[in-house]
PDB file of C-alpha atoms in Angstrom:
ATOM      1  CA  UNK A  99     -13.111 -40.003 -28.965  1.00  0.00           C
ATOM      2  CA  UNK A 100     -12.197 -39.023 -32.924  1.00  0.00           C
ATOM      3  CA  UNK A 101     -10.941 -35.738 -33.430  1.00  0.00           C
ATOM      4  CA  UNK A 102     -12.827 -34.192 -36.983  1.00  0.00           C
ATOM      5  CA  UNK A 103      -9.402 -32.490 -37.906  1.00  0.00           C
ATOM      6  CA  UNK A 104      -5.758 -31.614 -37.260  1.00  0.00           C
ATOM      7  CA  UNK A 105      -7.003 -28.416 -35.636  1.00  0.00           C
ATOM      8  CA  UNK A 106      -8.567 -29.817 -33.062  1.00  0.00           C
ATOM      9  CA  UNK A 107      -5.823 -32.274 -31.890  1.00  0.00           C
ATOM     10  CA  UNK A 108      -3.116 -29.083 -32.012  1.00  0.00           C
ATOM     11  CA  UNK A 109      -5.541 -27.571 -29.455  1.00  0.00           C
ATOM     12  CA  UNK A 110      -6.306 -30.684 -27.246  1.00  0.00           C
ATOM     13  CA  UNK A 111      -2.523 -31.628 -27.195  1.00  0.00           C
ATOM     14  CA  UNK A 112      -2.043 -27.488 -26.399  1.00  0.00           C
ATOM     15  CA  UNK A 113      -4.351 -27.992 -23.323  1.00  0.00           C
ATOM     16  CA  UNK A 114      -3.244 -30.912 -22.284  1.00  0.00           C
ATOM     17  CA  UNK A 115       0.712 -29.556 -22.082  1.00  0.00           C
ATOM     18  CA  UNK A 116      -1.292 -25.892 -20.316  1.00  0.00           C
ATOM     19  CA  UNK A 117      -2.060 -28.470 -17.391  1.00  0.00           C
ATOM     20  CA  UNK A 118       0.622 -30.164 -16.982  1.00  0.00           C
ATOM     21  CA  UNK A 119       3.084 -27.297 -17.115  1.00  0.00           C
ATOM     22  CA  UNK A 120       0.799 -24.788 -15.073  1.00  0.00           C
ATOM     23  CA  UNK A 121       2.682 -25.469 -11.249  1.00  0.00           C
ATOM     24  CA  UNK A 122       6.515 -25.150 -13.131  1.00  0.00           C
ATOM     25  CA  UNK A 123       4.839 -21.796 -14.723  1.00  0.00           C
ATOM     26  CA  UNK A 124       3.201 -20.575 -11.279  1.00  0.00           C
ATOM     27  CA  UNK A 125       5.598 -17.930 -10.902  1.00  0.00           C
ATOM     28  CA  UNK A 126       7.263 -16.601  -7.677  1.00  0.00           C
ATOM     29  CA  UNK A 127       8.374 -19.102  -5.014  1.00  0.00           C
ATOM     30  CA  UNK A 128       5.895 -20.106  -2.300  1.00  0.00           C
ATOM     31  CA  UNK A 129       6.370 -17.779   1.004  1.00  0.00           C
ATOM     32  CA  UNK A 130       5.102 -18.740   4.015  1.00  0.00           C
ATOM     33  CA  UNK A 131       3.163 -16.770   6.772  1.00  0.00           C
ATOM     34  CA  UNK A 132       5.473 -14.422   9.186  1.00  0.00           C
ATOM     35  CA  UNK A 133       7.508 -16.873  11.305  1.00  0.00           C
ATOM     36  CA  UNK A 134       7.869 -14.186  13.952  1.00  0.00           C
ATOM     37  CA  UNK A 135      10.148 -10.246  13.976  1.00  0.00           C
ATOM     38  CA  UNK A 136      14.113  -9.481  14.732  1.00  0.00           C
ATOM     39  CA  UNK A 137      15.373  -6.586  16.289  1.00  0.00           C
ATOM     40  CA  UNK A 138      18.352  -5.002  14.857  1.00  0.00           C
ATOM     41  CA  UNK A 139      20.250  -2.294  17.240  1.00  0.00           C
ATOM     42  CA  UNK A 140      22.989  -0.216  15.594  1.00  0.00           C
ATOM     43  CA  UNK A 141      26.885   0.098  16.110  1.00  0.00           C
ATOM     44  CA  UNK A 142      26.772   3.911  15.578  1.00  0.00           C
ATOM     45  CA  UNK A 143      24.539   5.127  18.034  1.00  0.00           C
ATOM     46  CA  UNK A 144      21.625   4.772  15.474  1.00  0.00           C
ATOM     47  CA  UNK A 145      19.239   3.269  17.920  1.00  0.00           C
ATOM     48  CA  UNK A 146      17.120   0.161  16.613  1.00  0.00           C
ATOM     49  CA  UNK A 147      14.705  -1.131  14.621  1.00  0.00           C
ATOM     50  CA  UNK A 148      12.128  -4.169  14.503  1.00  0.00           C
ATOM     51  CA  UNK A 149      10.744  -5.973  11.613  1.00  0.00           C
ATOM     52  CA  UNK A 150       9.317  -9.116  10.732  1.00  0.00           C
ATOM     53  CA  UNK A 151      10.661 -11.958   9.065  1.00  0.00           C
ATOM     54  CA  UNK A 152       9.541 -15.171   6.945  1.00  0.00           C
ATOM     55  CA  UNK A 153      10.543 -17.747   5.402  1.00  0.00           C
ATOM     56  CA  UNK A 154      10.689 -19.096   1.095  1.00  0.00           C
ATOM     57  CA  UNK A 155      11.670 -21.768  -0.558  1.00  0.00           C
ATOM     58  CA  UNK A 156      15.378 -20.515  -0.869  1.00  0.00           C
ATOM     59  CA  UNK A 157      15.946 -18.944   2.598  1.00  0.00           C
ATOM     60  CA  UNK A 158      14.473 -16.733   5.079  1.00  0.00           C
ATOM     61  CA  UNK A 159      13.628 -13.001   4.122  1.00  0.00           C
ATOM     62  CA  UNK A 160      13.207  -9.697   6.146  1.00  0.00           C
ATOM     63  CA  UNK A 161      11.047  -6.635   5.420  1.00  0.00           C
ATOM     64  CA  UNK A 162      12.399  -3.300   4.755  1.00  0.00           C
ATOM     65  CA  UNK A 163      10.812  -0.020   6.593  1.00  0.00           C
ATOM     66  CA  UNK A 164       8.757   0.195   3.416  1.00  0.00           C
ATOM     67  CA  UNK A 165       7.323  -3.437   2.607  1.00  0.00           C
ATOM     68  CA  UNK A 166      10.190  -4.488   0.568  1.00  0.00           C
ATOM     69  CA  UNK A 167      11.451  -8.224   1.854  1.00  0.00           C
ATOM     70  CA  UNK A 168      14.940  -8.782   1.127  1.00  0.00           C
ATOM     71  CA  UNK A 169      16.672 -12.270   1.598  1.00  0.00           C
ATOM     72  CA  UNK A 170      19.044 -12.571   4.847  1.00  0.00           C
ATOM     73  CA  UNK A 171      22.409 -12.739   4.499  1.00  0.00           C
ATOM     74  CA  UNK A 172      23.927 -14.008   7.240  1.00  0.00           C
ATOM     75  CA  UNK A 173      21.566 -13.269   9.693  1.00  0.00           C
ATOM     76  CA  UNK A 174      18.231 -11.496   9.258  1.00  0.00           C
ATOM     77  CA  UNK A 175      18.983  -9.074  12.230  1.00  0.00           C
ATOM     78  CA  UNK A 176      22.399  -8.464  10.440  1.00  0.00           C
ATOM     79  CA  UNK A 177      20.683  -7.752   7.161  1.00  0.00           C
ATOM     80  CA  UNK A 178      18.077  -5.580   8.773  1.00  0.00           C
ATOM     81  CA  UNK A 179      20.592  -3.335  10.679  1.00  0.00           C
ATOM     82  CA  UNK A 180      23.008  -3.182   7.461  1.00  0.00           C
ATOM     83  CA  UNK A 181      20.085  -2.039   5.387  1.00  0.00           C
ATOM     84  CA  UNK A 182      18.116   0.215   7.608  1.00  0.00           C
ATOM     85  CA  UNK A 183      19.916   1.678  10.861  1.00  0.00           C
ATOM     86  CA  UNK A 184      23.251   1.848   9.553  1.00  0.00           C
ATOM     87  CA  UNK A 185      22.724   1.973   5.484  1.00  0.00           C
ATOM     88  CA  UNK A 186      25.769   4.587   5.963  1.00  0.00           C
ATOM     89  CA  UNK A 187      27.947   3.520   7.844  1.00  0.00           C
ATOM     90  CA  UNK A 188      30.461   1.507   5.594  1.00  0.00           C
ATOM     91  CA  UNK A 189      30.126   4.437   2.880  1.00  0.00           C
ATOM     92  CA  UNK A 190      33.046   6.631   2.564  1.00  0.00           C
ATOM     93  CA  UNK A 191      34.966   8.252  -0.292  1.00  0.00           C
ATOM     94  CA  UNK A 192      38.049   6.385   0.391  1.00  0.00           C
ATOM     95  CA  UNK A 193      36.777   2.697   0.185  1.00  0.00           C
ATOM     96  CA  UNK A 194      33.199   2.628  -1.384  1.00  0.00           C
ATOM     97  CA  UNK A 195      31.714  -1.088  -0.491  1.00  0.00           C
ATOM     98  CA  UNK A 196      28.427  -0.498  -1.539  1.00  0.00           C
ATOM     99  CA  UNK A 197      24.764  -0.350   0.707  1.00  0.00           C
ATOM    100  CA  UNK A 198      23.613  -3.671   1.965  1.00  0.00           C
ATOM    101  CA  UNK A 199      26.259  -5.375   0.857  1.00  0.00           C
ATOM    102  CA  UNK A 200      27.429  -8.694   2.757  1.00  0.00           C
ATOM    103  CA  UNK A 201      30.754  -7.519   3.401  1.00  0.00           C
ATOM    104  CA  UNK A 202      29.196  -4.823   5.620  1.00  0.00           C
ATOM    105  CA  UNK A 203      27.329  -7.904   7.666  1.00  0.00           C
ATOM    106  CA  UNK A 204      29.396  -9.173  11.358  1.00  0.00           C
ATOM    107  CA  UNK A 205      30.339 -12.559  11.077  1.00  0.00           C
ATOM    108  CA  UNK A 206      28.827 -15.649  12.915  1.00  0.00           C
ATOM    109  CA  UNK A 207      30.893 -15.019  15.892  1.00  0.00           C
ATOM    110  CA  UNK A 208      29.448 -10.834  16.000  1.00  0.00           C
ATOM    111  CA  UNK A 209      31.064  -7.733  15.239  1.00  0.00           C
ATOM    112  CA  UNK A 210      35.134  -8.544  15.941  1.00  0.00           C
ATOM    113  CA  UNK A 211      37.299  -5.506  16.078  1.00  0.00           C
ATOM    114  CA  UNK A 212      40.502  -4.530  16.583  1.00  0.00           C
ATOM    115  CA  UNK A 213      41.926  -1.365  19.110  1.00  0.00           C
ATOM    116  CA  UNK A 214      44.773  -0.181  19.610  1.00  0.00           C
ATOM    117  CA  UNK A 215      45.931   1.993  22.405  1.00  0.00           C
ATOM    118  CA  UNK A 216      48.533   3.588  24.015  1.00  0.00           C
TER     119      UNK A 216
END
């Protein structure tokens, strides 16, 4: 097949590179389907909360109250309960750690904490 001009060969080689970079230009990761829901309960009396979660190319996420999906932290219940039932409870004036943040999360081996008493 002979091309008539230069103009036509800047638009087939234009298409051709369109195809082959169309999946790397697809835009936001594949998600899957909901892999099933977590329950979240809270550590201040906040009662609980139940949402689903799913899983992405980079790591698992977990929807918000209103249909935002945010990726889990350390553990989807974790970041459901920091972000939802107790979004306030780490705030005060004299150490400000910020909402949602992962030092707010319990570790791997659940909420540790120390009491005194006398």
């Amino acid at each position: 097949m002979k091309f008539p001009s230069t103009v036509a060969r800047v638009m087939a080689a234009a298409a051709a590179m369109a195809i082959v970079a169309s999946p790397a230009l697809a835009g936001p990761r594949a998600v899957s389907k909901v892999l099933g829901y977590v329950t979240a309960h809270s550590h201040d009396g906040n009662g609980s909360i139940r949402a689903p979660y799913r899983a992405t190319d980079v790591g698992y996420q977990v929807r918000l109250p209103h249909g935002t999906w945010v990726y889990c932290k350390r553990s989807c219940s974790e970041t459901l309960r920091v972000n939802t039932v107790d979004v306030w409870a780490n705030i005060d004036d004299a150490s400000p750690i910020g909402v949602g943040t992962l030092s707010a999360e319990c570790g791997i081996f659940g909420c540790l904490r120390r009491e005194w008493s006398f």
